[in-house]
Amino acid sequence: MKGKFITFEGIDGCGKTTQIKLLKEYLFKKGYNILVLREPGGTKVGEKIRDILLDKDNFIFPMTEMLLYASSRAQLVSEKIIPALQKGKIVIADRFVDSSYVYQGYARELGIETVKVVNEIATIGILPDITIYIDITPEEAMKRRGKREADRLEKESMEFHEKVREGYVKLIKQHPERFVIIDGMQEISKVHQCIITVIKKYL
Ligand SMILES: Nc1ncnc2c1ncn2[C@@H]1O[C@H](COP(=O)(O)OP(=O)(O)OP(=O)(O)O)[C@@H](O)[C@H]1O
Ligand SMILES: [Mg+2]
């Protein structure tokens, strides 16, 4: 496909949304045609699934959780990602399939293989060209999330977030060709500079 598919990954509060906004502004000024999407969500149906997933009053089994994420993703791929890439756009996604490997496969212990089988069907095998992983400690992430009210996933324990980070480290070792690790402990503008340096090489 003509376009480029960039995804952002990392633990809750690492700075994904902040950095995507800055990257979008940067690429927009350079004249690129950009589409920013978030997961779960990004489509009308997907946003409804998002509400179910993030509602802190919902008790959701790990398998249900994984399938709901995959449903939202299937909709996003067919409705938004493929058409945009065919038009030559740069698609930037706030989380994608790697989040399922790490959160549901690893941290919730459903197993990477189960997540892989479901997600290969859901995404029709589409993978990002490049995945920016913003690395920060769970302690720093908690500080940054600060006083805002925690959603269902953010209410998880520090050990859970530690396990998610561990999951990312393992996943990145398996796919070094696609991942770029960015030190997210730096100030916002420095993180942005690092990301631009990387993205420039790919476009
Ligand atoms: N490098 C940074 N240094 C200090 N604070 C930061 C940095 N990056 C982001 N923040 C702040 O941390 C908070 C969380 O950032 P942001 O919402 O971008 O993270 P996120 O990865 O999108 O989180 P979530 O996974 O919950 O959506 C925000 O208040 C943001 O302003
Ligand atoms: Mg965010």
Tab-separated table of C-alpha atoms and ligand atoms in Angstrom:
chain	number	residue	atom	x	y	z
A	1	MET	CA	0.000	0.000	0.000
A	2	LYS	CA	1.106	3.525	-0.756
A	3	GLY	CA	0.848	5.110	2.704
A	4	LYS	CA	2.789	4.611	5.905
A	5	PHE	CA	1.428	3.118	9.095
A	6	ILE	CA	2.966	4.375	12.352
A	7	THR	CA	1.853	3.149	15.773
A	8	PHE	CA	2.614	4.383	19.288
A	9	GLU	CA	2.899	2.007	22.223
A	10	GLY	CA	3.802	2.154	25.914
A	11	ILE	CA	2.263	1.935	29.363
A	12	ASP	CA	-0.673	4.160	30.351
A	13	GLY	CA	0.517	7.724	30.853
A	14	CYS	CA	3.873	7.359	29.043
A	15	GLY	CA	3.081	10.260	26.713
A	16	LYS	CA	1.651	8.639	23.576
A	17	THR	CA	-1.217	11.088	23.035
A	18	THR	CA	1.008	14.097	23.804
A	19	GLN	CA	3.642	12.968	21.299
A	20	ILE	CA	1.160	11.976	18.594
A	21	LYS	CA	-0.317	15.467	18.727
A	22	LEU	CA	3.140	17.033	18.320
A	23	LEU	CA	4.089	14.650	15.503
A	24	LYS	CA	0.819	15.338	13.732
A	25	GLU	CA	1.446	19.101	13.868
A	26	TYR	CA	4.997	18.613	12.615
A	27	LEU	CA	3.986	16.394	9.683
A	28	PHE	CA	1.017	18.607	8.851
A	29	LYS	CA	3.324	21.631	8.512
A	30	LYS	CA	5.530	19.578	6.197
A	31	GLY	CA	2.494	19.036	3.972
A	32	TYR	CA	1.802	15.380	4.676
A	33	ASN	CA	-1.716	13.969	4.607
A	34	ILE	CA	-2.237	12.460	8.056
A	35	LEU	CA	-4.897	10.418	9.788
A	36	VAL	CA	-4.692	9.990	13.572
A	37	LEU	CA	-6.612	7.121	15.175
A	38	ARG	CA	-6.936	5.802	18.687
A	39	GLU	CA	-7.501	2.365	20.121
A	40	PRO	CA	-9.814	1.086	21.241
A	41	GLY	CA	-12.103	3.300	19.180
A	42	GLY	CA	-11.409	5.417	16.129
A	43	THR	CA	-14.724	4.477	14.496
A	44	LYS	CA	-18.329	4.957	15.595
A	45	VAL	CA	-18.687	1.277	16.483
A	46	GLY	CA	-15.202	1.165	18.010
A	47	GLU	CA	-15.923	4.124	20.319
A	48	LYS	CA	-18.902	2.197	21.719
A	49	ILE	CA	-16.650	-0.786	22.355
A	50	ARG	CA	-14.165	1.604	23.996
A	51	ASP	CA	-16.848	2.771	26.444
A	52	ILE	CA	-17.473	-0.822	27.505
A	53	LEU	CA	-13.769	-1.551	27.900
A	54	LEU	CA	-12.868	1.524	29.932
A	55	ASP	CA	-15.968	1.603	32.158
A	56	LYS	CA	-14.620	0.984	35.646
A	57	ASP	CA	-17.944	-0.521	36.758
A	58	ASN	CA	-17.632	-3.374	34.236
A	59	PHE	CA	-16.179	-6.719	35.269
A	60	ILE	CA	-14.710	-8.190	32.089
A	61	PHE	CA	-13.014	-11.580	31.719
A	62	PRO	CA	-9.597	-11.504	29.980
A	63	MET	CA	-10.903	-13.449	26.956
A	64	THR	CA	-13.870	-11.089	26.557
A	65	GLU	CA	-11.507	-8.140	26.874
A	66	MET	CA	-9.191	-9.503	24.184
A	67	LEU	CA	-12.064	-10.174	21.780
A	68	LEU	CA	-13.571	-6.722	22.330
A	69	TYR	CA	-10.227	-5.089	21.517
A	70	ALA	CA	-9.950	-7.282	18.432
A	71	SER	CA	-13.487	-6.324	17.338
A	72	SER	CA	-12.732	-2.630	17.658
A	73	ARG	CA	-9.494	-3.193	15.725
A	74	ALA	CA	-11.191	-5.169	12.931
A	75	GLN	CA	-13.592	-2.278	12.394
A	76	LEU	CA	-10.749	0.242	12.442
A	77	VAL	CA	-8.684	-1.688	9.903
A	78	SER	CA	-11.493	-2.059	7.350
A	79	GLU	CA	-13.198	1.284	7.869
A	80	LYS	CA	-10.200	3.588	8.330
A	81	ILE	CA	-6.699	2.152	8.094
A	82	ILE	CA	-6.809	0.315	4.764
A	83	PRO	CA	-8.673	3.077	2.852
A	84	ALA	CA	-6.282	5.733	4.207
A	85	LEU	CA	-3.155	3.751	3.356
A	86	GLN	CA	-4.509	3.087	-0.132
A	87	LYS	CA	-4.849	6.850	-0.585
A	88	GLY	CA	-1.204	7.280	0.437
A	89	LYS	CA	-1.893	8.857	3.825
A	90	ILE	CA	0.285	8.598	6.912
A	91	VAL	CA	-1.797	6.756	9.486
A	92	ILE	CA	-0.779	7.268	13.115
A	93	ALA	CA	-2.435	4.982	15.649
A	94	ASP	CA	-2.486	5.490	19.409
A	95	ARG	CA	-1.997	1.755	20.239
A	96	PHE	CA	-2.545	-1.227	17.937
A	97	VAL	CA	-2.058	-4.984	17.979
A	98	ASP	CA	1.066	-4.864	20.191
A	99	SER	CA	-1.040	-3.575	23.076
A	100	SER	CA	-3.095	-6.779	22.915
A	101	TYR	CA	0.018	-8.959	22.911
A	102	VAL	CA	1.324	-7.180	25.968
A	103	TYR	CA	-1.849	-6.433	27.986
A	104	GLN	CA	-4.022	-9.453	27.231
A	105	GLY	CA	-1.428	-11.978	26.051
A	106	TYR	CA	1.280	-11.274	28.594
A	107	ALA	CA	-0.033	-9.265	31.557
A	108	ARG	CA	-3.416	-11.019	31.693
A	109	GLU	CA	-1.737	-14.304	30.782
A	110	LEU	CA	-4.023	-15.323	27.913
A	111	GLY	CA	-0.943	-16.355	25.943
A	112	ILE	CA	0.689	-14.721	22.945
A	113	GLU	CA	-0.443	-17.488	20.567
A	114	THR	CA	-4.159	-16.996	21.358
A	115	VAL	CA	-3.864	-13.257	20.868
A	116	LYS	CA	-1.939	-13.801	17.646
A	117	VAL	CA	-4.513	-16.124	16.071
A	118	VAL	CA	-7.413	-13.763	16.810
A	119	ASN	CA	-5.573	-10.601	15.806
A	120	GLU	CA	-4.196	-11.903	12.538
A	121	ILE	CA	-7.803	-12.477	11.512
A	122	ALA	CA	-8.975	-9.132	12.923
A	123	THR	CA	-6.247	-7.080	11.213
A	124	ILE	CA	-6.130	-9.122	7.976
A	125	GLY	CA	-2.437	-9.394	8.805
A	126	ILE	CA	-1.767	-5.650	8.569
A	127	LEU	CA	1.220	-4.573	10.681
A	128	PRO	CA	2.689	-1.122	11.318
A	129	ASP	CA	5.672	-0.009	9.240
A	130	ILE	CA	7.141	1.443	12.396
A	131	THR	CA	6.184	1.302	16.060
A	132	ILE	CA	7.361	3.990	18.459
A	133	TYR	CA	7.628	2.554	21.961
A	134	ILE	CA	7.811	5.273	24.607
A	135	ASP	CA	9.561	3.822	27.626
A	136	ILE	CA	8.992	5.189	31.132
A	137	THR	CA	8.856	3.672	34.603
A	138	PRO	CA	5.437	2.766	36.049
A	139	GLU	CA	6.182	5.138	38.957
A	140	GLU	CA	6.653	8.087	36.597
A	141	ALA	CA	3.543	7.076	34.624
A	142	MET	CA	1.483	7.085	37.800
A	143	LYS	CA	2.790	10.533	38.719
A	144	ARG	CA	1.871	11.841	35.273
A	145	ARG	CA	-1.601	10.364	35.308
A	146	GLY	CA	-1.865	12.299	38.536
A	147	LYS	CA	-5.210	13.437	39.710
A	148	ARG	CA	-7.283	12.581	36.660
A	149	GLU	CA	-9.860	9.895	37.417
A	150	ALA	CA	-8.530	6.443	36.584
A	151	ASP	CA	-10.372	4.275	34.030
A	152	ARG	CA	-10.768	0.490	34.391
A	153	LEU	CA	-7.261	-0.301	33.143
A	154	GLU	CA	-5.486	2.545	34.890
A	155	LYS	CA	-6.916	1.342	38.184
A	156	GLU	CA	-4.699	-1.745	37.888
A	157	SER	CA	-1.880	-2.229	40.424
A	158	MET	CA	1.692	-1.051	40.037
A	159	GLU	CA	2.687	-4.730	39.535
A	160	PHE	CA	0.315	-4.932	36.561
A	161	HIS	CA	1.904	-1.893	34.900
A	162	GLU	CA	5.359	-3.323	35.678
A	163	LYS	CA	4.324	-6.548	33.939
A	164	VAL	CA	3.032	-4.596	30.931
A	165	ARG	CA	6.406	-2.891	30.623
A	166	GLU	CA	8.152	-6.260	30.897
A	167	GLY	CA	5.850	-7.566	28.145
A	168	TYR	CA	6.852	-4.729	25.828
A	169	VAL	CA	10.548	-5.441	26.413
A	170	LYS	CA	10.049	-9.106	25.458
A	171	LEU	CA	7.939	-8.245	22.398
A	172	ILE	CA	10.461	-5.694	21.123
A	173	LYS	CA	13.246	-8.285	21.365
A	174	GLN	CA	11.186	-10.519	19.067
A	175	HIS	CA	10.502	-7.777	16.482
A	176	PRO	CA	13.542	-5.478	16.545
A	177	GLU	CA	13.018	-4.528	12.873
A	178	ARG	CA	9.739	-2.734	13.476
A	179	PHE	CA	10.212	-1.125	16.911
A	180	VAL	CA	12.010	2.032	17.932
A	181	ILE	CA	12.514	2.603	21.641
A	182	ILE	CA	12.269	6.217	22.772
A	183	ASP	CA	13.340	7.357	26.243
A	184	GLY	CA	10.110	8.868	27.540
A	185	MET	CA	11.622	10.083	30.817
A	186	GLN	CA	12.961	13.179	29.062
A	187	GLU	CA	10.995	16.415	28.800
A	188	ILE	CA	8.207	16.592	26.211
A	189	SER	CA	10.153	18.607	23.602
A	190	LYS	CA	13.196	16.298	23.823
A	191	VAL	CA	11.023	13.210	23.349
A	192	HIS	CA	9.446	14.925	20.333
A	193	GLN	CA	12.877	15.644	18.819
A	194	CYS	CA	13.891	11.989	19.200
A	195	ILE	CA	10.699	10.857	17.498
A	196	ILE	CA	11.147	13.281	14.589
A	197	THR	CA	14.721	12.099	14.048
A	198	VAL	CA	13.451	8.534	13.726
A	199	ILE	CA	10.400	9.306	11.571
A	200	LYS	CA	12.418	11.415	9.103
A	201	LYS	CA	14.416	8.322	8.171
A	202	TYR	CA	11.247	6.422	7.336
A	203	LEU	CA	9.375	8.957	5.225
B	1	LIG	N1	7.828	13.827	28.730
B	1	LIG	C1	6.916	14.219	29.639
B	1	LIG	N2	7.289	14.780	30.792
B	1	LIG	C2	6.366	15.147	31.720
B	1	LIG	N3	5.051	15.010	31.587
B	1	LIG	C3	4.608	14.458	30.443
B	1	LIG	C4	5.513	14.026	29.412
B	1	LIG	N4	4.780	13.500	28.403
B	1	LIG	C5	3.495	13.597	28.779
B	1	LIG	N5	3.384	14.172	29.988
B	1	LIG	C6	2.126	14.417	30.733
B	1	LIG	O1	1.738	13.164	31.289
B	1	LIG	C7	0.337	12.981	31.187
B	1	LIG	C8	0.049	11.717	30.379
B	1	LIG	O2	0.449	11.918	29.035
B	1	LIG	P1	-0.396	11.326	27.814
B	1	LIG	O3	-1.840	11.503	28.037
B	1	LIG	O4	0.204	11.860	26.556
B	1	LIG	O5	-0.016	9.778	27.968
B	1	LIG	P2	-0.667	8.526	27.235
B	1	LIG	O6	0.456	7.585	26.987
B	1	LIG	O7	-1.446	8.964	26.067
B	1	LIG	O8	-1.610	7.952	28.369
B	1	LIG	P3	-2.860	6.938	28.193
B	1	LIG	O9	-2.259	5.603	27.881
B	1	LIG	O10	-3.492	6.958	29.538
B	1	LIG	O11	-3.730	7.481	27.094
B	1	LIG	C9	-0.224	14.261	30.571
B	1	LIG	O12	-0.666	15.102	31.584
B	1	LIG	C10	0.989	14.855	29.848
B	1	LIG	O13	0.908	16.251	29.760
B	2	MG	MG	-3.468	8.621	25.567
